[in-house]
mmCIF file of C-alpha atoms in Angstrom:
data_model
loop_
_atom_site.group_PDB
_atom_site.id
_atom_site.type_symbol
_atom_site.label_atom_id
_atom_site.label_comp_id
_atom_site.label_asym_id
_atom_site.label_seq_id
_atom_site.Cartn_x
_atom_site.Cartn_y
_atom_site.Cartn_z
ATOM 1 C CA UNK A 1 30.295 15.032 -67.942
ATOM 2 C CA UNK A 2 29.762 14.340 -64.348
ATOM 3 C CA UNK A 3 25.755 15.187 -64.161
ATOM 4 C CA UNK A 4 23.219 14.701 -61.155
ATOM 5 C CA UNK A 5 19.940 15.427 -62.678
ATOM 6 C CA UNK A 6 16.726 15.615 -60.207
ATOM 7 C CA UNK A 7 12.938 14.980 -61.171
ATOM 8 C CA UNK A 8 9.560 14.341 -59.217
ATOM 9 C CA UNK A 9 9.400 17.123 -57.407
ATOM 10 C CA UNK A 10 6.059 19.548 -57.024
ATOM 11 C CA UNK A 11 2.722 20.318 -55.246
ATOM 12 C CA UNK A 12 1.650 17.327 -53.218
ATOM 13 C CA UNK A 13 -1.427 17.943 -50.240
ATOM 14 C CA UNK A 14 -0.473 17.512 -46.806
ATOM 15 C CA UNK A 15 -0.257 13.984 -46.085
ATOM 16 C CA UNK A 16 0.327 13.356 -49.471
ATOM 17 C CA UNK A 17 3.231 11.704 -50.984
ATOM 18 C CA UNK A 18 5.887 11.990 -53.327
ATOM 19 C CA UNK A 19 8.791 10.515 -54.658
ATOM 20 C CA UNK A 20 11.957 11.900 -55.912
ATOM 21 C CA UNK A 21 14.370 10.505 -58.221
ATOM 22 C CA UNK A 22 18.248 11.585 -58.676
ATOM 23 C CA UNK A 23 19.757 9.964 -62.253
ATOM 24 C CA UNK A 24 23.532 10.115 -62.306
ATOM 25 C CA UNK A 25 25.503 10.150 -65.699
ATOM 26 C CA UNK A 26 29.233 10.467 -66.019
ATOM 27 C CA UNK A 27 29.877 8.439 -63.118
ATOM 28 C CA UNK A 28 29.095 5.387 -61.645
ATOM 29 C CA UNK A 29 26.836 5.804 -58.364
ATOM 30 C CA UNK A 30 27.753 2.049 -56.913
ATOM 31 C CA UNK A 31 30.996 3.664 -55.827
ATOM 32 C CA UNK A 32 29.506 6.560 -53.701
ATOM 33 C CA UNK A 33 27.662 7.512 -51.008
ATOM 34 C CA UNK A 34 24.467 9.558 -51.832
ATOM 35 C CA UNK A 35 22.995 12.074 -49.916
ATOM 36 C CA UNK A 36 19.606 14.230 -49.974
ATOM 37 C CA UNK A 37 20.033 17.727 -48.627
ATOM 38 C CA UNK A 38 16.790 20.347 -48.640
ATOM 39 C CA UNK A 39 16.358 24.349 -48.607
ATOM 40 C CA UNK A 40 13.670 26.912 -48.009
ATOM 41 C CA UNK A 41 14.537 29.392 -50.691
ATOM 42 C CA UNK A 42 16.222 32.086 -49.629
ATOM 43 C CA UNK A 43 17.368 29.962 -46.449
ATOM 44 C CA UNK A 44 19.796 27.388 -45.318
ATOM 45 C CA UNK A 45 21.062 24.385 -46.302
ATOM 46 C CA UNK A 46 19.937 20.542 -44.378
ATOM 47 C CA UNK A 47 21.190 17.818 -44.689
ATOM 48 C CA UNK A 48 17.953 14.880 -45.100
ATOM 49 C CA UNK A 49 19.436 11.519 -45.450
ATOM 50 C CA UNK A 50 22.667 9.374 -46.593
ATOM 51 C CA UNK A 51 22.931 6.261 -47.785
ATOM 52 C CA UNK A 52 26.081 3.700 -48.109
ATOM 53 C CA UNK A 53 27.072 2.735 -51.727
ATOM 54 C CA UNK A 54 26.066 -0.460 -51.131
ATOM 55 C CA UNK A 55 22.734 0.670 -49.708
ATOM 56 C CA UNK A 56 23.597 -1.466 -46.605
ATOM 57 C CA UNK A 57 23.423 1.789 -44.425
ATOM 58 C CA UNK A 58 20.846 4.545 -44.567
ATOM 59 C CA UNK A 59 20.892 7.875 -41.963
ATOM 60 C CA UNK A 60 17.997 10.287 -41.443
ATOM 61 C CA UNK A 61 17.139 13.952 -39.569
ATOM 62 C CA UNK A 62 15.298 13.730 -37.302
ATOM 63 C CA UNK A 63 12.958 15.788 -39.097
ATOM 64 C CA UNK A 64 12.222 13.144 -41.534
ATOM 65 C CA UNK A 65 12.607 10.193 -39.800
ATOM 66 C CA UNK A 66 9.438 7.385 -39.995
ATOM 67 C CA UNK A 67 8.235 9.663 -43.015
ATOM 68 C CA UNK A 68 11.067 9.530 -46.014
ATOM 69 C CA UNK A 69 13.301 6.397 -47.204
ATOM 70 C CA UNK A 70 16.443 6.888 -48.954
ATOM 71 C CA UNK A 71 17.072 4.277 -51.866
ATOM 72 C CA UNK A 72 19.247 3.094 -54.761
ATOM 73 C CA UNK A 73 19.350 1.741 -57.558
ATOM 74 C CA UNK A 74 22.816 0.985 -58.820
ATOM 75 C CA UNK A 75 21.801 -0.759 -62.089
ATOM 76 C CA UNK A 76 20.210 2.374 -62.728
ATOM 77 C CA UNK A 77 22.262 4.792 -61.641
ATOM 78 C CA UNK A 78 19.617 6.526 -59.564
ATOM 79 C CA UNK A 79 19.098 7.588 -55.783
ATOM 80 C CA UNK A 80 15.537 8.166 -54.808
ATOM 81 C CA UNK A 81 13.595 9.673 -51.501
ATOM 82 C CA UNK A 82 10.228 8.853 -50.689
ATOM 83 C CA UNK A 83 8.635 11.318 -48.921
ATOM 84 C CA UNK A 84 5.298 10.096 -46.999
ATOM 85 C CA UNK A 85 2.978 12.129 -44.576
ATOM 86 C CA UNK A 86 4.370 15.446 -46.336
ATOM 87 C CA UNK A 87 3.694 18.465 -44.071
ATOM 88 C CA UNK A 88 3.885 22.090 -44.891
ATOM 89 C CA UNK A 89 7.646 22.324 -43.150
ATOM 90 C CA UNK A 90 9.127 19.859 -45.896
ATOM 91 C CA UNK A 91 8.459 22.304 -48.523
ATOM 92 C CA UNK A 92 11.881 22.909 -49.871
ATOM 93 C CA UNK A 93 14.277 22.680 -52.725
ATOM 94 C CA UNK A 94 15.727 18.834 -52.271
ATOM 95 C CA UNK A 95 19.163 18.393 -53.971
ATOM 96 C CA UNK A 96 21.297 15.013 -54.372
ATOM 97 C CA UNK A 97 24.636 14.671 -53.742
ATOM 98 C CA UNK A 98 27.678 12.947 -53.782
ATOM 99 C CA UNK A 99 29.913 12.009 -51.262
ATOM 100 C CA UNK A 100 33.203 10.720 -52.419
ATOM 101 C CA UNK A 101 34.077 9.557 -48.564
ATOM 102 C CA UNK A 102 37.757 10.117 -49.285
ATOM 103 C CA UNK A 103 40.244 8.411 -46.921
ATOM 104 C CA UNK A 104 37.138 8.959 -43.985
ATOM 105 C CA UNK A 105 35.978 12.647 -44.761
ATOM 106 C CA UNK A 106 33.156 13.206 -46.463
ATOM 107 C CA UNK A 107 31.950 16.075 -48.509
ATOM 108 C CA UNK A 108 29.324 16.817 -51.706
ATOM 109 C CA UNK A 109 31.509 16.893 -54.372
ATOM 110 C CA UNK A 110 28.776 16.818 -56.874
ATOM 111 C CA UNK A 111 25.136 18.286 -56.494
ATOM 112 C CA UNK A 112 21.627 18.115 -58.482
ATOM 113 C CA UNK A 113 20.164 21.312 -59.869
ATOM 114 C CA UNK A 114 17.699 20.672 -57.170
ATOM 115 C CA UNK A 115 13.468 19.699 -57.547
ATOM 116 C CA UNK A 116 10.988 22.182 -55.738
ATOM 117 C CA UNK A 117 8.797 20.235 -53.356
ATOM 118 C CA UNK A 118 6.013 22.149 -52.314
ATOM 119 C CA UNK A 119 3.010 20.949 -49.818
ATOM 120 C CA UNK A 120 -0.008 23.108 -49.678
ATOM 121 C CA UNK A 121 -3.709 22.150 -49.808
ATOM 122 C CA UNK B 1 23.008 18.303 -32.839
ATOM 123 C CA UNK B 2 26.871 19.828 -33.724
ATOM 124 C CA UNK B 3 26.001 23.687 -34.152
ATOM 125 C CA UNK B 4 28.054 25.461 -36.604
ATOM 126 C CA UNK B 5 27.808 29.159 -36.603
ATOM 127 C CA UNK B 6 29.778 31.545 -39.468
ATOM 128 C CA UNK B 7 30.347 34.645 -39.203
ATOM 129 C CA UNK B 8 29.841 37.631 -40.481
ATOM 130 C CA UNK B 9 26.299 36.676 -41.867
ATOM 131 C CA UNK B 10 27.042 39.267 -44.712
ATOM 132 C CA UNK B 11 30.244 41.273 -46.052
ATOM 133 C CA UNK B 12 30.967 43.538 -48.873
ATOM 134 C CA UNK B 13 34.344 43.857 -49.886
ATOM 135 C CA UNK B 14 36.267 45.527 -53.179
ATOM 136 C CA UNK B 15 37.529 43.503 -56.365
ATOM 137 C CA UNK B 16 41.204 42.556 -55.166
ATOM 138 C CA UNK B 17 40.232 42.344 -51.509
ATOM 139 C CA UNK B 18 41.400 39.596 -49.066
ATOM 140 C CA UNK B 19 38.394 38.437 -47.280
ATOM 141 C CA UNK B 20 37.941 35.651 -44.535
ATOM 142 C CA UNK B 21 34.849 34.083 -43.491
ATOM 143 C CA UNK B 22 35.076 31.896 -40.166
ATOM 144 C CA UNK B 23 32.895 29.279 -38.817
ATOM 145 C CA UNK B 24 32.900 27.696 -35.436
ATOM 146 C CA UNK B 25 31.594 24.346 -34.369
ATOM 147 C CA UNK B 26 29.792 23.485 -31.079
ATOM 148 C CA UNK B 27 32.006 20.287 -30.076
ATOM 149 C CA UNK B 28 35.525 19.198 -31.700
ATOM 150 C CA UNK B 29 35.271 17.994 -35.647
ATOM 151 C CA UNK B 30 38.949 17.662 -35.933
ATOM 152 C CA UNK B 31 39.234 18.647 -39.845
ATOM 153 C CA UNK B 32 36.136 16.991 -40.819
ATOM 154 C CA UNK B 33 34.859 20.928 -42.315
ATOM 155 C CA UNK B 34 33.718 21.417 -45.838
ATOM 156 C CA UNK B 35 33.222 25.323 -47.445
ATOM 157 C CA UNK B 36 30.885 25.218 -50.211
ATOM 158 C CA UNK B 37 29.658 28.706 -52.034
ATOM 159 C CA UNK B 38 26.004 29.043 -54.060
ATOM 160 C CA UNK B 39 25.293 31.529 -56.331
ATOM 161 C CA UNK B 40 21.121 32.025 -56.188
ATOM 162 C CA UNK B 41 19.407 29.532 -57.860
ATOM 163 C CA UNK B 42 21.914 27.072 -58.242
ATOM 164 C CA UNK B 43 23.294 23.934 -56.291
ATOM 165 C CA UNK B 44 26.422 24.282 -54.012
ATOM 166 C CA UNK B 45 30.359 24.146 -55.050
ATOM 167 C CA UNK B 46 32.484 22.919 -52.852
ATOM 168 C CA UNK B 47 35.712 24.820 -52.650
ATOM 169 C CA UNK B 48 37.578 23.338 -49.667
ATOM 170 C CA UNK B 49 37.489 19.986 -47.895
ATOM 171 C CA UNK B 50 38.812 18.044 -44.801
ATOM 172 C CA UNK B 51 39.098 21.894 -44.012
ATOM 173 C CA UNK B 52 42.233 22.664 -45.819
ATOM 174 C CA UNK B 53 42.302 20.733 -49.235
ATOM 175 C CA UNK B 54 41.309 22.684 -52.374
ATOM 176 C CA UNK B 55 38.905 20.837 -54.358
ATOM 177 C CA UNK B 56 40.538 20.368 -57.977
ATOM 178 C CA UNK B 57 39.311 22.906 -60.171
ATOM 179 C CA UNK B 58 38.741 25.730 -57.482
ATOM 180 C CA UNK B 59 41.035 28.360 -57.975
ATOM 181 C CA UNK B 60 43.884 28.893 -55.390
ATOM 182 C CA UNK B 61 43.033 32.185 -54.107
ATOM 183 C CA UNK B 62 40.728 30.202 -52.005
ATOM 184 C CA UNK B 63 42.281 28.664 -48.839
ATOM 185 C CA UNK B 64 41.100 26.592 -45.635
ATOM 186 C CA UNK B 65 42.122 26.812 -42.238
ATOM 187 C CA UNK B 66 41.692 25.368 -38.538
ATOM 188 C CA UNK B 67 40.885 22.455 -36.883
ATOM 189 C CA UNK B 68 39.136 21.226 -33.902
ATOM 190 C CA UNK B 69 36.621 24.165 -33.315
ATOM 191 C CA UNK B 70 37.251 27.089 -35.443
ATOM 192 C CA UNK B 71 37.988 27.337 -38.900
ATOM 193 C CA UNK B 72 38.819 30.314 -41.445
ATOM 194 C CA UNK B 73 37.908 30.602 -44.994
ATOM 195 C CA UNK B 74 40.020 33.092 -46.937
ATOM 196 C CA UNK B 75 39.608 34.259 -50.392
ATOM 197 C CA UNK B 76 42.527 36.024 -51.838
ATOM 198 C CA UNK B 77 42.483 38.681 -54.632
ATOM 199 C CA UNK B 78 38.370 39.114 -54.663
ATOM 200 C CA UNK B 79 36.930 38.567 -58.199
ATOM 201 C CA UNK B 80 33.190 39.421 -59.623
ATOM 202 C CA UNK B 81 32.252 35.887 -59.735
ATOM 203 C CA UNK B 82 33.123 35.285 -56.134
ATOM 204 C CA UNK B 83 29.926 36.899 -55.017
ATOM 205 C CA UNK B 84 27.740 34.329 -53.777
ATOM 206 C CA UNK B 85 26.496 33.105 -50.159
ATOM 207 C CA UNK B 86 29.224 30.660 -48.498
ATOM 208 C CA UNK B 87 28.384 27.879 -46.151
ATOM 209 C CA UNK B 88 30.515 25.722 -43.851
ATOM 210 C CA UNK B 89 29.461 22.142 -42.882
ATOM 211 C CA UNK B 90 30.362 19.685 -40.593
ATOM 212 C CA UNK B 91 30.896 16.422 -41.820
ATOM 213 C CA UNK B 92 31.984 14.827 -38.577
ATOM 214 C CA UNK B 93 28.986 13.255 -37.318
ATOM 215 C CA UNK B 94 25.138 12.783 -38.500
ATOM 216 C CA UNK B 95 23.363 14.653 -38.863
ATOM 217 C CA UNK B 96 25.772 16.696 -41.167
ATOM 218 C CA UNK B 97 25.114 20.628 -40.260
ATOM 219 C CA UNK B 98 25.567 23.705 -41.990
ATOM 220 C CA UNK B 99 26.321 27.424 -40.825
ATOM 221 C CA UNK B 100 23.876 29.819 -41.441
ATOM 222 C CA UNK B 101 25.714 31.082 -44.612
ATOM 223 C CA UNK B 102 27.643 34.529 -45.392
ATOM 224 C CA UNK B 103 26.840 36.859 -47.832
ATOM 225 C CA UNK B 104 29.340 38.203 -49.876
ATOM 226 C CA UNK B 105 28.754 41.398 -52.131
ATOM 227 C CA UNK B 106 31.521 42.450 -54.340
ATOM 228 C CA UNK B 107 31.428 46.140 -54.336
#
């Protein structure tokens, strides 16, 4: 089964730091691009950060950008976002995804359950 | 930024209703659109991509539409499990974007 399972998320201060993980099963993440996306409960989806399947090429929002770094691991199957001077606005539900980048278009074929990241003192 | 804006925000519609959902983008995307559709608490599905291919396993009542600036999503035959918020996204240029979502109640 093709599975993106989340973990790391919770309370962190603001400031603080955190760091999520994203293990894929079922699939082989070396042949994908990866993408973070986040959302306030009961809000919108936004997209946080992409990186290439060769982790030659990383994106950010603006948002996030100087504060989180999108990684991989492809002999571990796993994406990851470190999240560094966490403020109260980057409290969220963050979600993985896939992008199969078919023929040039992109989409998330394949989500995470999604890890609640909450910053609060 | 590309803006994408849906509308309606929210619907209600009948079991066996046709329903459409549209979405417009601020700047050209050619077909570069995605619908996805999230039932609360749970991740997205996407149900249509490059704005008019079905993603395998989505059923066909649900079709995709448009290109350049405005785009249609329309769900044929309304069923109970198609209640859920739908999104559009742009997957043109970064930083991806999302509409604001619609609402869909099944009556």
């Amino acid at each position: 089964e093709v599975q993106l399972v989340e973990s790391g998320g919770g309370l962190a201060q603001p400031g603080g730091s955190l760091r999520l993980s994203c293990a894929a099963s079922g699939f082989t993440i070396s042949n994908y691009w990866m993408h973070w996306v986040r959302q306030v409960p009961g809000k919108g989806l936004v997209w946080v950060s992409r990186i290439k399947s060769d982790g030659s090429s990383t994106a950010y929002a603006d948002s996030v950008k100087g504060r989180f770094t999108i990684s991989r691991d492809n002999a571990k199957n796993t994406l990851y976002l470190q999240m560094n001077s966490l403020t109260a606005e980057d409290t969220a539900v963050y979600f993985c995804a896939r992008d199969p980048d078919y023929l040039g278009y992109s989409d998330f074929d394949c989500w995470g359950q999604g890890t609640l990241v909450t910053v609060s003192s | 930024d590309i803006q994408m804006t849906q509308s309606p925000s929210s619907l209600s519609a009948s079991v066996g209703d046709r329903v459409t959902i549209t979405c417009r983008a601020s700047q050209n995307i050619r077909s570069h659109l995605n619908w996805y559709h999230q039932k609360p608490g749970k991740a997205p599905n996407v149900l249509i991509y490059a704005a008019s291919s079905l993603q395998s396993g989505v059923p066909s009542r649900f079709s995709g539409s448009g290109s350049g600036t405005d785009f249609t999503l329309t769900i044929t035959s309304l069923q109970p499990e198609d209640s859920a918020t739908y999104f559009c996204q742009q997957s043109y240029d970064l930083p991806y974007t999302f509409g604001q979502g619609t609402k869909l109640e099944i009556k």
